């Protein structure tokens, strides 16, 4: 088995309207594995295993920062989970993975995102691995709605611009 131990990741930010999403892709010659981080975490959650999985399986490994995490941007005015999924779809299309047989790996809240993505693309998703999956409830939706309504976009932009 020939394994490239020096694979150079594609580390880039793409415009996936309305978000700018940060991706790290280790290209391989097997179908891609898309890792979805848990709530409150960015793609660095997968750093300790992404390269090992890429080398061992010779698969393309894709990690990314969801909107508002890591190096990805966030739009408080138009935030919805569906918009996040649409942005992911846009980015995967730009990378040429829109018709790939994806294996999805999701941790915690990321498992919920995997399930939404798979429901929208059943022919494209080869399988899903759920790690300590979180299934949002009505109470979670009520909390999220109240929280996002409490955000003042001008305060957020001022804080973000000062970084």
Coordinates of C-alpha atoms in Angstrom, one line a residue:
X1 CA 0.0 0.0 0.0
X2 CA 1.4 3.4 -1.0
X3 CA 0.6 6.2 1.4
X4 CA 1.6 9.8 1.1
X5 CA 2.8 10.9 4.5
X6 CA 3.5 14.4 3.3
X7 CA 0.1 15.3 1.8
X8 CA -0.3 19.0 1.6
X9 CA -3.7 20.1 2.8
X10 CA -5.7 22.6 0.8
X11 CA -6.4 25.3 3.5
X12 CA -8.7 27.9 2.1
X13 CA -11.7 30.2 2.6
X14 CA -14.5 30.0 0.0
X15 CA -17.4 32.3 -0.6
X16 CA -20.4 30.1 0.1
X17 CA -23.0 32.9 0.4
X18 CA -23.9 34.4 2.7
X19 CA -20.9 32.9 4.6
X20 CA -17.2 32.7 4.0
X21 CA -16.3 29.1 5.0
X22 CA -12.9 27.9 6.0
X23 CA -12.0 24.4 4.7
X24 CA -9.1 22.0 5.0
X25 CA -9.0 19.3 2.5
X26 CA -6.5 16.4 2.3
X27 CA -6.9 15.0 -1.2
X28 CA -6.9 11.2 -1.6
X29 CA -7.9 8.7 -4.2
X30 CA -10.9 7.3 -2.4
X31 CA -14.3 8.8 -1.8
X32 CA -14.4 11.9 0.5
X33 CA -15.1 11.8 4.2
X34 CA -16.7 15.0 5.5
X35 CA -16.2 15.8 9.2
X36 CA -18.8 17.9 11.0
X37 CA -17.8 19.4 14.3
X38 CA -19.8 19.5 17.5
X39 CA -21.6 22.5 18.8
X40 CA -19.2 25.3 19.9
X41 CA -16.3 23.7 18.1
X42 CA -14.5 24.4 14.9
X43 CA -12.7 22.1 12.5
X44 CA -9.6 21.9 14.7
X45 CA -11.6 19.3 16.7
X46 CA -10.6 16.8 14.0
X47 CA -6.9 17.8 13.6
X48 CA -5.6 14.9 15.7
X49 CA -7.2 12.3 13.4
X50 CA -7.8 13.9 10.0
X51 CA -4.2 13.2 8.7
X52 CA -4.1 9.7 10.2
X53 CA -7.4 8.8 8.5
X54 CA -6.3 10.3 5.2
X55 CA -3.0 8.3 5.3
X56 CA -4.6 5.1 6.5
X57 CA -7.6 5.0 4.1
X58 CA -6.1 7.1 1.2
X59 CA -9.4 9.0 1.3
X60 CA -10.1 12.6 0.7
X61 CA -10.7 14.1 4.2
X62 CA -12.7 17.3 4.4
X63 CA -13.0 19.4 7.6
X64 CA -14.4 22.9 7.8
X65 CA -15.4 25.6 10.2
X66 CA -19.2 26.1 10.3
X67 CA -20.4 29.7 10.1
X68 CA -19.3 31.7 13.1
X69 CA -16.5 29.3 14.2
X70 CA -12.8 29.2 13.5
X71 CA -12.0 31.3 10.4
X72 CA -15.5 31.2 8.9
X73 CA -17.7 34.3 8.9
X74 CA -21.2 34.7 10.5
X75 CA -24.3 36.6 9.5
X76 CA -26.6 37.0 12.5
X77 CA -29.4 38.5 10.5
X78 CA -30.0 35.6 8.2
X79 CA -28.8 32.6 10.3
X80 CA -30.7 29.3 9.9
X81 CA -29.5 25.8 10.0
X82 CA -30.9 25.3 6.5
X83 CA -28.8 28.3 5.2
X84 CA -25.7 26.7 6.8
X85 CA -26.4 23.5 4.9
X86 CA -27.0 25.4 1.7
X87 CA -23.6 27.1 2.2
X88 CA -21.9 23.8 2.7
X89 CA -23.6 22.5 -0.5
X90 CA -22.3 25.5 -2.4
X91 CA -18.8 25.0 -1.1
X92 CA -18.7 21.3 -1.9
X93 CA -20.0 22.1 -5.4
X94 CA -17.1 24.6 -5.8
X95 CA -14.6 22.0 -4.8
X96 CA -16.1 19.4 -7.2
X97 CA -17.7 17.2 -4.5
X98 CA -21.3 17.9 -5.2
X99 CA -21.9 14.5 -6.9
X100 CA -19.4 12.5 -4.7
X101 CA -20.3 9.5 -2.5
X102 CA -19.7 11.1 0.8
X103 CA -19.1 9.5 4.1
X104 CA -20.3 11.9 6.8
X105 CA -18.8 11.9 10.3
X106 CA -20.5 14.1 12.9
X107 CA -19.9 14.8 16.5
X108 CA -22.7 16.0 18.8
X109 CA -24.6 18.8 17.1
X110 CA -22.6 18.1 13.9
X111 CA -24.5 14.7 13.8
X112 CA -27.7 16.7 13.4
X113 CA -26.2 18.7 10.5
X114 CA -25.1 15.4 8.9
X115 CA -28.7 14.1 9.1
X116 CA -30.1 17.3 7.5
X117 CA -27.5 17.1 4.7
X118 CA -28.2 13.4 4.2
X119 CA -31.9 14.0 4.0
X120 CA -31.3 16.6 1.2
X121 CA -28.8 14.3 -0.7
X122 CA -29.7 10.7 0.0
X123 CA -28.1 9.4 -3.3
X124 CA -24.9 11.3 -2.5
X125 CA -24.4 10.1 1.1
X126 CA -22.7 6.7 1.3
X127 CA -23.0 6.5 5.1
X128 CA -23.0 8.4 8.3
X129 CA -21.0 7.9 11.5
X130 CA -22.5 9.7 14.5
X131 CA -20.3 10.3 17.5
X132 CA -22.2 11.1 20.6
X133 CA -25.0 12.6 18.5
X134 CA -27.1 15.5 19.7
X135 CA -30.7 15.7 18.5
X136 CA -32.1 19.2 18.9
X137 CA -35.5 19.5 20.6
X138 CA -38.2 22.1 20.6
X139 CA -36.7 23.6 23.7
X140 CA -33.4 24.0 21.9
X141 CA -35.1 25.8 19.0
X142 CA -36.9 28.1 21.4
X143 CA -33.6 28.9 23.2
X144 CA -31.8 29.5 19.9
X145 CA -34.6 31.8 18.6
X146 CA -34.5 33.9 21.9
X147 CA -30.7 34.0 21.9
X148 CA -30.4 35.2 18.3
X149 CA -33.1 37.8 18.7
X150 CA -31.1 39.1 21.7
X151 CA -28.1 39.8 19.5
X152 CA -27.6 43.3 18.3
X153 CA -26.0 43.1 14.8
X154 CA -24.3 46.5 15.3
X155 CA -22.6 45.4 18.5
X156 CA -21.5 42.2 16.9
X157 CA -20.0 44.0 13.8
X158 CA -18.2 46.5 16.0
X159 CA -16.7 43.6 18.1
X160 CA -15.8 41.6 15.0
X161 CA -14.2 44.6 13.2
X162 CA -12.0 45.4 16.3
X163 CA -10.3 41.9 16.1

